[in-house]
Short mmCIF file of C-alpha atoms in Angstrom, two decimals:
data_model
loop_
_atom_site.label_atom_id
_atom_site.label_comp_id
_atom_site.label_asym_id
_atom_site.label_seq_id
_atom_site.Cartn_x
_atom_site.Cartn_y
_atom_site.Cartn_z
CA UNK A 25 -64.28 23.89 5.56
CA UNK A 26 -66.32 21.29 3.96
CA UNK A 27 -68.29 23.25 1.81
CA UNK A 28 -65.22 24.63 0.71
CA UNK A 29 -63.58 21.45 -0.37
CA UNK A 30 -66.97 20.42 -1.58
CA UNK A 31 -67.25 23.68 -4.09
CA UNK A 32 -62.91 23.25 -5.16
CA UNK A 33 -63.61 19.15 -6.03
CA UNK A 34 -66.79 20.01 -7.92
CA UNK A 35 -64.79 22.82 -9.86
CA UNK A 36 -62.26 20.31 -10.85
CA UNK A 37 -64.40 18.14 -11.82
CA UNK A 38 -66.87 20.20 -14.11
CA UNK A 39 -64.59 23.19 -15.01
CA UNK A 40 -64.10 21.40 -18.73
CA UNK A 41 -67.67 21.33 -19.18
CA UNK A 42 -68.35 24.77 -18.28
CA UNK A 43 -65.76 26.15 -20.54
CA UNK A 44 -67.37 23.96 -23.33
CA UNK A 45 -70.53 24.72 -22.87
CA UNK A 46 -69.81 28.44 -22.29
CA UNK A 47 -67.55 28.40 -25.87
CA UNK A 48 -70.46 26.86 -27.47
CA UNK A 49 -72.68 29.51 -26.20
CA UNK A 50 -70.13 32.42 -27.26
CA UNK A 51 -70.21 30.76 -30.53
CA UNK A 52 -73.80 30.66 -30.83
CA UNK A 53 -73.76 34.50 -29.89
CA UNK A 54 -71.44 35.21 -32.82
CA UNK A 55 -73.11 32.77 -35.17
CA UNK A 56 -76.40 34.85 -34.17
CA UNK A 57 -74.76 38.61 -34.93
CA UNK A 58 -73.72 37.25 -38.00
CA UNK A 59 -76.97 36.21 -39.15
CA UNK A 60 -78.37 39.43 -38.95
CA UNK A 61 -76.01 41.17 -41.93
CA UNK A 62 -76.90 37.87 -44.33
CA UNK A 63 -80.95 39.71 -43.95
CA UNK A 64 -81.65 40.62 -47.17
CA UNK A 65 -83.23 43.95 -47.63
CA UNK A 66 -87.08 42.75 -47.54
CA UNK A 67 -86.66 40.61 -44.44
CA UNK A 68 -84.66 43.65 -42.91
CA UNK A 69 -88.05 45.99 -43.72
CA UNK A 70 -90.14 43.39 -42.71
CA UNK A 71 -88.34 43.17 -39.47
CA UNK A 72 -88.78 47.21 -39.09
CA UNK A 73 -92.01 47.40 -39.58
CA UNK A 74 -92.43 44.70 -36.82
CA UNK A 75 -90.38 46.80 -34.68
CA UNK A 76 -91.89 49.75 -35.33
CA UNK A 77 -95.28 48.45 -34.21
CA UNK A 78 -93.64 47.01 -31.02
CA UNK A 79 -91.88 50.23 -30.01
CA UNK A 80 -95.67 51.99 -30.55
CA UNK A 81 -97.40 49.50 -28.45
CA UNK A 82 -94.69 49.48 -25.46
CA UNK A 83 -95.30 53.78 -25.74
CA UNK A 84 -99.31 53.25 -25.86
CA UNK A 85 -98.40 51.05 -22.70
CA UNK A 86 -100.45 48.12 -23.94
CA UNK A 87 -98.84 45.49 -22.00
CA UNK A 88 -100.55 45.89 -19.25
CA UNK A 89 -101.89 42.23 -18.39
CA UNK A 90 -98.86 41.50 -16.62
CA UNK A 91 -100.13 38.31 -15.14
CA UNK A 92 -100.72 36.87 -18.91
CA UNK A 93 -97.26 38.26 -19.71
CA UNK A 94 -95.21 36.23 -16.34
CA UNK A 95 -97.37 33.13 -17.06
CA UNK A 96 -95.63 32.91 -21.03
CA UNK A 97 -92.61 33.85 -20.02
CA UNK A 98 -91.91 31.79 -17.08
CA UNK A 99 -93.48 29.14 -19.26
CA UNK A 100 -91.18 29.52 -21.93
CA UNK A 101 -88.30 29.35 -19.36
CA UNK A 102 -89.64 26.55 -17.62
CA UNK A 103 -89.71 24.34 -20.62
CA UNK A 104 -86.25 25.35 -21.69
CA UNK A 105 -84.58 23.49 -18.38
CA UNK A 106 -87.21 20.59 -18.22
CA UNK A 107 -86.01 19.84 -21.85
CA UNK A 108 -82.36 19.88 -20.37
CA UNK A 109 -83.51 17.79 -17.89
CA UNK A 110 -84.94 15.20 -19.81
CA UNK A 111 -82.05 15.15 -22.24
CA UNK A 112 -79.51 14.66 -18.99
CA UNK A 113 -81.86 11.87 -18.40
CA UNK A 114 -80.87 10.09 -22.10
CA UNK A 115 -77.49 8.94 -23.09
CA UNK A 116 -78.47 10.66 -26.48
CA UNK A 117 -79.65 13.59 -25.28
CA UNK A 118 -76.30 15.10 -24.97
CA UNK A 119 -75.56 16.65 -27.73
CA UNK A 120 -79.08 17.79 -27.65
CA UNK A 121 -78.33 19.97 -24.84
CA UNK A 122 -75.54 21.40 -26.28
CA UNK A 123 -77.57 22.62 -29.80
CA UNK A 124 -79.35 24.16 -27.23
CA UNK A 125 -77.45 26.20 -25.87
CA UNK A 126 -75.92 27.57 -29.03
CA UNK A 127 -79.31 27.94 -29.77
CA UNK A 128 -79.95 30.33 -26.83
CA UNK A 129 -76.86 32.12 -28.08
CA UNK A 130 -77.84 32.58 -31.73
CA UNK A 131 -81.08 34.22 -30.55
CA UNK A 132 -79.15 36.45 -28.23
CA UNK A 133 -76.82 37.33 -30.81
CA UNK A 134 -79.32 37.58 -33.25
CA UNK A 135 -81.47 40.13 -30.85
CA UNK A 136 -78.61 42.43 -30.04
CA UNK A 137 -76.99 42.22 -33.55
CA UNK A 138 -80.15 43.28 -35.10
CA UNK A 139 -80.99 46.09 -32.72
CA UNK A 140 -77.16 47.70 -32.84
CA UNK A 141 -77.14 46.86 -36.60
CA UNK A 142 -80.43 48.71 -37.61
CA UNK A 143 -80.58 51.59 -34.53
CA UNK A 144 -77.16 51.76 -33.44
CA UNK A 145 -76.41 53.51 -30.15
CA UNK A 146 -80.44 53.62 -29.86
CA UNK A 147 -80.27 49.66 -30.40
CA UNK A 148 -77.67 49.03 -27.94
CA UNK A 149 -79.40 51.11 -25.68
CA UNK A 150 -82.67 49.20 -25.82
CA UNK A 151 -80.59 46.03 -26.03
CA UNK A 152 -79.44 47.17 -22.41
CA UNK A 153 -83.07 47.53 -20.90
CA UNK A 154 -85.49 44.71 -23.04
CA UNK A 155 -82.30 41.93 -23.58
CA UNK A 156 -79.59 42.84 -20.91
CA UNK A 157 -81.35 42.26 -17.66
CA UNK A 158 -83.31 39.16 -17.61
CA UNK A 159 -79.93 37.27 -19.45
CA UNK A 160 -77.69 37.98 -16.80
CA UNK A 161 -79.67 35.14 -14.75
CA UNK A 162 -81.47 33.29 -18.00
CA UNK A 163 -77.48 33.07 -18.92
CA UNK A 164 -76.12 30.96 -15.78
CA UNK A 165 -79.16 29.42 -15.20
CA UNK A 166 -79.08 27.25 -18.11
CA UNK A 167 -75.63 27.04 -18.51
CA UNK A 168 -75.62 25.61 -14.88
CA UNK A 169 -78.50 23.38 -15.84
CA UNK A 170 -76.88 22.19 -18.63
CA UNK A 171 -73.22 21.16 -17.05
CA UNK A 172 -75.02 19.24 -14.48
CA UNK A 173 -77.14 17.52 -16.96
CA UNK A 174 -74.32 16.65 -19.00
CA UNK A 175 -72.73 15.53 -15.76
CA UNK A 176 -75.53 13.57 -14.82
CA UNK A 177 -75.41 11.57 -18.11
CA UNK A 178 -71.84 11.28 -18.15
CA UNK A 179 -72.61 9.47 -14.94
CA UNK A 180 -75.11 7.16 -16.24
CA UNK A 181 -73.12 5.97 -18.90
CA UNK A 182 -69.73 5.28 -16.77
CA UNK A 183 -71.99 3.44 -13.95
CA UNK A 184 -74.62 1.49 -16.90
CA UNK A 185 -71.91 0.78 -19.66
CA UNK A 186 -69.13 0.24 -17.11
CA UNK A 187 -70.92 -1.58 -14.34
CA UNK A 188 -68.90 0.79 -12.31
CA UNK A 189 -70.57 0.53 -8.58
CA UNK A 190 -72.62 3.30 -7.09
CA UNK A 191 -76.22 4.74 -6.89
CA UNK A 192 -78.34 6.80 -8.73
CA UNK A 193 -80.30 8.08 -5.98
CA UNK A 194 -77.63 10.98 -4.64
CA UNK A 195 -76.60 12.59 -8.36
CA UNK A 196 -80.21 12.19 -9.49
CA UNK A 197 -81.09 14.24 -5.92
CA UNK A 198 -78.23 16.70 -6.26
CA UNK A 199 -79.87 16.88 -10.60
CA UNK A 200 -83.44 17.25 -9.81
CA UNK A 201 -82.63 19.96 -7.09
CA UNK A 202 -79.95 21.94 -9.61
CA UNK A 203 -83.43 21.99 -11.90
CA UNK A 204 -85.63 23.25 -8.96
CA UNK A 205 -83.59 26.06 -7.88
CA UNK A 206 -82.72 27.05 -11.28
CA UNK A 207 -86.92 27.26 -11.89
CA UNK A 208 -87.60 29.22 -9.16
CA UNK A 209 -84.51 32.11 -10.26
CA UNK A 210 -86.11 31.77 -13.61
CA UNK A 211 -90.06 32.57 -12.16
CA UNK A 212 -88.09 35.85 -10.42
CA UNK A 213 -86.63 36.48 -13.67
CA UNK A 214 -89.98 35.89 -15.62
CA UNK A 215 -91.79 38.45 -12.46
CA UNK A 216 -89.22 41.25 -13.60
CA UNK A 217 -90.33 40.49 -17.47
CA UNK A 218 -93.48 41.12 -16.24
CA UNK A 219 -93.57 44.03 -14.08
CA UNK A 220 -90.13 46.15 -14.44
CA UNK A 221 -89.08 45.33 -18.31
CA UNK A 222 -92.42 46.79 -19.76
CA UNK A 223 -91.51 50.24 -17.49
CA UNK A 224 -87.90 50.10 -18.69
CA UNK A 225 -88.56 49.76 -22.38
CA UNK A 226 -91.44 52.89 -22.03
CA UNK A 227 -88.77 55.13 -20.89
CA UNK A 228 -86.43 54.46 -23.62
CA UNK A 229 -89.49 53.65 -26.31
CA UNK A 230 -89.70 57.64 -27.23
CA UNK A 231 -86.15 58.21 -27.80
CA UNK A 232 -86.04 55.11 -30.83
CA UNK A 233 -89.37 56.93 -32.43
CA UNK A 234 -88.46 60.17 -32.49
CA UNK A 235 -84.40 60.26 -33.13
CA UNK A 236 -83.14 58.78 -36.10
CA UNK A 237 -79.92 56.38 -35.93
#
């Protein structure tokens, strides 16, 4: 009974943030699909080519070190939140946190947009296995990690600037832990980058290379 009144006040309290931060996501998503069609025609080739060469080395099977391939990607996850953290941290880093996360949408945006734009069905298709997956916990993660570090600042600045009573110790407790849990979904999510995405993107690989879109 508790928990339950525990999880309904801290809906009502953060409910506006998520739907902020989630709009500013969306927008960065549509902000990133647009990008792709203002490509000119080099950068689009350019792009290709890159492809191209990626879609041959995921057929050739050459990622194969997948410890050196969890220890960048859980490191580039990693760093995402601990720069949220730091920013919830700041009175100034607010704003920071929400560039980005319309950041993070741009380059989803951007990832899909470009795939469907240049492969179409193919695109969406390899969208669904290499993009998909991972971003249905990368996604909430940060969002999560983000409404409780704009919380957490909100916070400071009504208790600092308002000499409102209270302590730090609980929120910070309740912050740091948010981060913590939120790391170790993202080191599961960086294990399936490792081990199941490469597999995933070889079984769809030879369908891009030998259809046209």
């Amino acid at each position: 009974m508790n928990r339950n009144r525990s999880l309904q006040l801290y809906i009502k309290e953060h409910l506006s943030l998520y739907v902020f931060v989630g709009i500013i996501f969306i927008i960065g998503v549509v902000f990133g699909a647009v990008m792709v069609n203002a490509l000119s025609l080099e950068q689009k080739q350019e792009m290709m080519r890159y492809l191209s060469n990626f879609f041959s080395s995921v057929e050739q099977g050459d990622f194969t070190d997948v410890r050196q391939s969890f220890e960048q990607s859980f490191a580039l996850h990693i760093k995402w939140i601990l720069i949220i953290w730091i920013l919830g941290m700041s009175v100034i880093g607010l704003p920071l946190i929400l560039i980005l996360d319309f950041l993070k949408g741009v380059l989803v945006g951007f990832s899909v947009g470009y795939l469907v734009g240049q492969l179409s069905w193919k695109g969406l298709l390899f969208a669904l296995v290499s993009v998909a997956p991972q971003n249905i916990v990368i996604i909430p993660a940060l969002i999560v990690c983000s409404v409780t570090a704009m919380a957490f600042s909100i916070h400071m600045v009504k208790h600092r600037f308002m000499m409102r009573k209270g302590s730090f110790y609980e929120p910070f407790m309740r912050y740091s832990a948010t981060i913590l849990l939120s790391g170790a979904l993202l080191a599961g999510v960086a294990m399936f980058e490792a081990y199941v995405s490469p597999v995933m993107m070889k079984w769809v690989t030879p369908m891009l290379m030998t259809m046209s879109p």
